[in-house]
Amino acid sequence: MTQQSLHKRHSELANSERQLQILSNGIFQNGGLPKFKDKISETNQFPLKAKALEVLQINVGYMCNQVCEHCHVDAGPDRKEVMTRETMQQCLEVIKNTGVHTLDLTGGAPEMNPNFRWFVEETSKLGIEDFMVRSNLTIIKANKKYRDLPKFFKKHNIHVVSSLPHWTKGKTDKQRGDGVFNSSIEVLKELNAVGYGMPDSNLRLDLVFNPSGAFLPANQAALEKEFKKVLLEDFGVHFHNLFTITNLPISRFLDYLIASENYEDYMYALVEAYNPLAVKNVMCTNTLSVGWDGYLYDCDFNQMLELPVDSKAKHISEYNEELLDGRNIVISQHCYGCTAGAGSSCQGSLA
Ligand code: SF4
Ligand code: SF4
């Protein structure tokens, strides 16, 4: 189990340029991979264009109480980047003045940002249709000050989205750390107790599954069925939907792929599973990702690769619909992760 972020370990993969170099040139013995750009050109989908903004995903900081093996953020307790209240205020202005219907707060552990509660309180006054917080669950047990979060979420009608890579302790703890499974189950029960995830409840509780190794996720509907059965029968836990997410070959997952000598095979598997029908629905077409420092990206993955939006408006304080709608999406080889099989986004498969 990883104990420190790539940044703390001074790994060469902490450098986004190095990651892009590996992704672009490959470290392949038998020739390169087709370029994602060429692949989408085959069906006249290049350049990929942004449509009107519907989803704002805000990364409020890279600090986290966990150091999961596959984290694409390279988050952990040793990351100190957190969004300031001033930047949050700028996000609020954009939410107020645009047609954003979904807000997605992510991190790290977003709850660790000292202004998290203030931001949730202010945002919830704006009547966003779907206000998601990606909670890793264990944060609620990590410190006394977080224990009341289930009630806080309920008060503000937050849609809670939480990772649980497997219904077994072994697979979950291997990917997310010792003790994570038991702690997650306890917190899921606490969320159920206040009404989250219950069959007829409007308090949404969804789980996120990402594969625990170098393979693509299985069918989302079938996995959801299995998760529901086991979690209910073995632990009495309810939840609403399961989102399956493909691990993108960046950051700590890229590190894992290279260290386990799975990188080439995984990239070939993504290309092999390329689905041109998934391209038109990739999440970057209606989403903007805001970094902890306010800079704008087409998605959270591009944020981690430090690939900013291709627009004159680079920062949330410069938000301008005319400049951002219709922009060309910045793509690279990691994008194959979004178009493999049924496709993948932060809200699950695209098919
Ligand atoms: S809980 Fe999420 S943000 Fe934190 S290390 Fe794990 S994957 Fe990364
Ligand atoms: S990685 Fe980002 S930019 Fe590439 S297809 Fe996926 S969402 Fe779009």
CSV table of N, CA and C in Angstrom, one decimal, residues 60-68 75-77 79 82 105-114 116-117 133-150 152-153 158 160-164 176-188 190-191:
chain,number,residue,atom,x,y,z
A,60,VAL,N,-11.5,21.2,-4.6
A,60,VAL,CA,-11.2,22.2,-3.6
A,60,VAL,C,-9.9,21.9,-2.9
A,61,GLY,N,-9.1,20.9,-3.3
A,61,GLY,CA,-7.8,20.7,-2.8
A,61,GLY,C,-7.4,19.2,-2.8
A,62,TYR,N,-6.0,19.1,-2.8
A,62,TYR,CA,-5.5,17.7,-3.0
A,62,TYR,C,-5.2,17.0,-1.7
A,63,MET,N,-5.5,17.6,-0.6
A,63,MET,CA,-5.3,17.0,0.7
A,63,MET,C,-6.3,15.9,0.9
A,64,CYS,N,-5.8,14.8,1.5
A,64,CYS,CA,-6.7,13.6,1.7
A,64,CYS,C,-6.2,12.9,2.9
A,65,ASN,N,-7.1,12.2,3.6
A,65,ASN,CA,-6.7,11.3,4.7
A,65,ASN,C,-6.2,10.0,4.2
A,66,GLN,N,-6.5,9.7,3.0
A,66,GLN,CA,-6.0,8.4,2.4
A,66,GLN,C,-4.9,8.6,1.4
A,67,VAL,N,-4.3,7.5,1.0
A,67,VAL,CA,-3.3,7.6,-0.1
A,67,VAL,C,-3.5,6.3,-1.0
A,68,CYS,N,-4.7,6.4,-1.7
A,68,CYS,CA,-5.0,5.2,-2.4
A,68,CYS,C,-4.1,4.9,-3.6
A,75,ALA,N,-3.4,12.5,-4.4
A,75,ALA,CA,-3.7,13.1,-3.1
A,75,ALA,C,-3.2,12.4,-1.9
A,76,GLY,N,-3.2,13.0,-0.8
A,76,GLY,CA,-2.7,12.4,0.4
A,76,GLY,C,-2.6,13.5,1.5
A,77,PRO,N,-2.2,13.0,2.7
A,77,PRO,CA,-2.1,13.9,3.8
A,77,PRO,C,-0.9,14.9,3.6
A,79,ARG,N,-0.3,16.5,0.8
A,79,ARG,CA,-0.5,17.5,-0.2
A,79,ARG,C,-1.2,18.7,0.5
A,82,VAL,N,-4.9,23.8,-1.2
A,82,VAL,CA,-6.4,23.9,-0.9
A,82,VAL,C,-6.9,25.2,-1.5
A,105,LEU,N,-18.3,18.6,-6.2
A,105,LEU,CA,-17.2,19.0,-5.3
A,105,LEU,C,-16.3,17.8,-5.1
A,106,THR,N,-15.0,17.9,-5.4
A,106,THR,CA,-14.1,16.8,-5.3
A,106,THR,C,-12.8,17.3,-4.7
A,107,GLY,N,-11.9,16.3,-4.6
A,107,GLY,CA,-10.6,16.6,-4.0
A,107,GLY,C,-9.6,15.6,-4.5
A,108,GLY,N,-8.7,15.2,-3.6
A,108,GLY,CA,-8.6,15.0,-2.2
A,108,GLY,C,-9.9,14.7,-1.5
A,109,ALA,N,-9.9,14.9,-0.2
A,109,ALA,CA,-11.1,14.8,0.6
A,109,ALA,C,-11.6,16.2,0.7
A,110,PRO,N,-12.7,16.6,0.0
A,110,PRO,CA,-13.1,18.0,0.0
A,110,PRO,C,-13.4,18.5,1.4
A,111,GLU,N,-13.9,17.6,2.2
A,111,GLU,CA,-14.2,18.0,3.6
A,111,GLU,C,-13.0,18.6,4.4
A,112,MET,N,-11.8,18.3,3.9
A,112,MET,CA,-10.6,18.8,4.7
A,112,MET,C,-10.3,20.2,4.3
A,113,ASN,N,-10.9,20.8,3.3
A,113,ASN,CA,-10.7,22.2,3.0
A,113,ASN,C,-11.4,23.0,4.2
A,114,PRO,N,-10.7,23.9,4.8
A,114,PRO,CA,-11.2,24.6,6.0
A,114,PRO,C,-12.5,25.4,5.7
A,116,PHE,N,-14.8,24.4,3.5
A,116,PHE,CA,-15.7,23.4,2.9
A,116,PHE,C,-17.2,23.7,3.3
A,117,ARG,N,-17.4,23.8,4.6
A,117,ARG,CA,-18.8,23.9,5.1
A,117,ARG,C,-19.4,25.3,4.7
A,133,VAL,N,-21.2,15.8,-3.6
A,133,VAL,CA,-19.9,15.9,-2.9
A,133,VAL,C,-19.3,14.5,-3.0
A,134,ARG,N,-18.1,14.4,-3.4
A,134,ARG,CA,-17.4,13.1,-3.5
A,134,ARG,C,-16.7,12.9,-2.2
A,135,SER,N,-17.3,12.1,-1.3
A,135,SER,CA,-16.7,11.8,0.0
A,135,SER,C,-16.1,10.4,0.0
A,136,ASN,N,-14.9,10.4,0.6
A,136,ASN,CA,-14.3,9.0,0.6
A,136,ASN,C,-14.8,8.2,1.8
A,137,LEU,N,-15.8,8.7,2.5
A,137,LEU,CA,-16.4,8.0,3.7
A,137,LEU,C,-15.5,8.0,4.9
A,138,THR,N,-14.3,7.5,4.8
A,138,THR,CA,-13.5,7.3,6.0
A,138,THR,C,-13.2,8.6,6.7
A,139,ILE,N,-13.2,9.7,6.0
A,139,ILE,CA,-12.9,11.1,6.6
A,139,ILE,C,-13.9,11.3,7.7
A,140,ILE,N,-15.1,10.8,7.6
A,140,ILE,CA,-16.1,11.0,8.6
A,140,ILE,C,-15.7,10.4,10.0
A,141,LYS,N,-14.9,9.3,9.9
A,141,LYS,CA,-14.4,8.7,11.1
A,141,LYS,C,-13.0,9.2,11.5
A,142,ALA,N,-12.4,9.9,10.6
A,142,ALA,CA,-11.0,10.3,10.8
A,142,ALA,C,-10.7,11.2,12.0
A,143,ASN,N,-11.7,12.0,12.3
A,143,ASN,CA,-11.5,13.0,13.3
A,143,ASN,C,-12.9,13.5,13.8
A,144,LYS,N,-13.0,13.7,15.1
A,144,LYS,CA,-14.2,14.1,15.8
A,144,LYS,C,-15.0,15.2,15.0
A,145,LYS,N,-14.2,16.2,14.5
A,145,LYS,CA,-14.8,17.3,13.8
A,145,LYS,C,-15.6,17.0,12.6
A,146,TYR,N,-15.4,15.8,12.0
A,146,TYR,CA,-16.1,15.4,10.8
A,146,TYR,C,-17.3,14.5,11.1
A,147,ARG,N,-17.5,14.1,12.4
A,147,ARG,CA,-18.5,13.0,12.7
A,147,ARG,C,-20.0,13.4,12.3
A,148,ASP,N,-20.2,14.7,12.4
A,148,ASP,CA,-21.6,15.2,12.1
A,148,ASP,C,-21.9,15.4,10.6
A,149,LEU,N,-20.9,15.0,9.8
A,149,LEU,CA,-21.1,15.3,8.3
A,149,LEU,C,-22.4,14.6,7.7
A,150,PRO,N,-22.7,13.4,8.1
A,150,PRO,CA,-24.0,12.9,7.5
A,150,PRO,C,-25.2,13.8,7.7
A,152,PHE,N,-25.0,17.1,8.3
A,152,PHE,CA,-24.7,18.3,7.6
A,152,PHE,C,-25.0,18.1,6.1
A,153,PHE,N,-24.7,16.9,5.5
A,153,PHE,CA,-25.0,16.7,4.1
A,153,PHE,C,-26.5,16.7,4.0
A,158,ILE,N,-27.3,17.3,0.1
A,158,ILE,CA,-26.1,17.0,-0.8
A,158,ILE,C,-26.3,15.6,-1.3
A,160,VAL,N,-24.5,12.5,-2.1
A,160,VAL,CA,-23.2,11.9,-1.7
A,160,VAL,C,-22.7,10.8,-2.6
A,161,VAL,N,-21.5,11.0,-3.1
A,161,VAL,CA,-20.9,10.0,-4.1
A,161,VAL,C,-19.6,9.5,-3.5
A,162,SER,N,-19.5,8.2,-3.3
A,162,SER,CA,-18.4,7.6,-2.5
A,162,SER,C,-17.8,6.4,-3.3
A,163,SER,N,-16.5,6.4,-3.2
A,163,SER,CA,-15.8,5.2,-3.8
A,163,SER,C,-15.8,4.0,-2.9
A,164,LEU,N,-16.1,2.9,-3.5
A,164,LEU,CA,-16.0,1.6,-2.8
A,164,LEU,C,-15.6,0.6,-3.9
A,176,ARG,N,-7.2,0.9,-1.2
A,176,ARG,CA,-7.4,2.2,-0.5
A,176,ARG,C,-6.8,2.3,0.9
A,177,GLY,N,-6.2,1.2,1.4
A,177,GLY,CA,-5.5,1.3,2.6
A,177,GLY,C,-6.1,0.4,3.7
A,178,ASP,N,-5.3,-0.1,4.7
A,178,ASP,CA,-5.8,-0.9,5.7
A,178,ASP,C,-6.9,-0.3,6.5
A,179,GLY,N,-8.0,-1.0,6.8
A,179,GLY,CA,-9.1,-0.5,7.6
A,179,GLY,C,-10.1,0.3,6.8
A,180,VAL,N,-9.8,0.6,5.6
A,180,VAL,CA,-10.8,1.4,4.8
A,180,VAL,C,-12.1,0.7,4.6
A,181,PHE,N,-12.1,-0.5,4.4
A,181,PHE,CA,-13.4,-1.2,4.1
A,181,PHE,C,-14.3,-1.2,5.3
A,182,ASN,N,-13.8,-1.6,6.5
A,182,ASN,CA,-14.7,-1.6,7.7
A,182,ASN,C,-15.2,-0.2,8.0
A,183,SER,N,-14.3,0.8,7.9
A,183,SER,CA,-14.7,2.2,8.2
A,183,SER,C,-15.7,2.7,7.2
A,184,SER,N,-15.5,2.3,5.9
A,184,SER,CA,-16.5,2.7,4.9
A,184,SER,C,-17.9,2.1,5.2
A,185,ILE,N,-17.9,0.9,5.6
A,185,ILE,CA,-19.2,0.2,5.9
A,185,ILE,C,-19.9,0.9,7.0
A,186,GLU,N,-19.1,1.2,8.1
A,186,GLU,CA,-19.7,1.9,9.2
A,186,GLU,C,-20.3,3.2,8.8
A,187,VAL,N,-19.6,4.0,8.0
A,187,VAL,CA,-20.1,5.3,7.6
A,187,VAL,C,-21.3,5.1,6.7
A,188,LEU,N,-21.3,4.1,5.8
A,188,LEU,CA,-22.5,3.9,4.9
A,188,LEU,C,-23.7,3.6,5.8
A,190,GLU,N,-24.2,4.8,8.8
A,190,GLU,CA,-24.5,6.1,9.4
A,190,GLU,C,-25.3,6.9,8.4
A,191,LEU,N,-24.9,6.9,7.2
A,191,LEU,CA,-25.6,7.6,6.1
A,191,LEU,C,-27.0,7.0,5.9
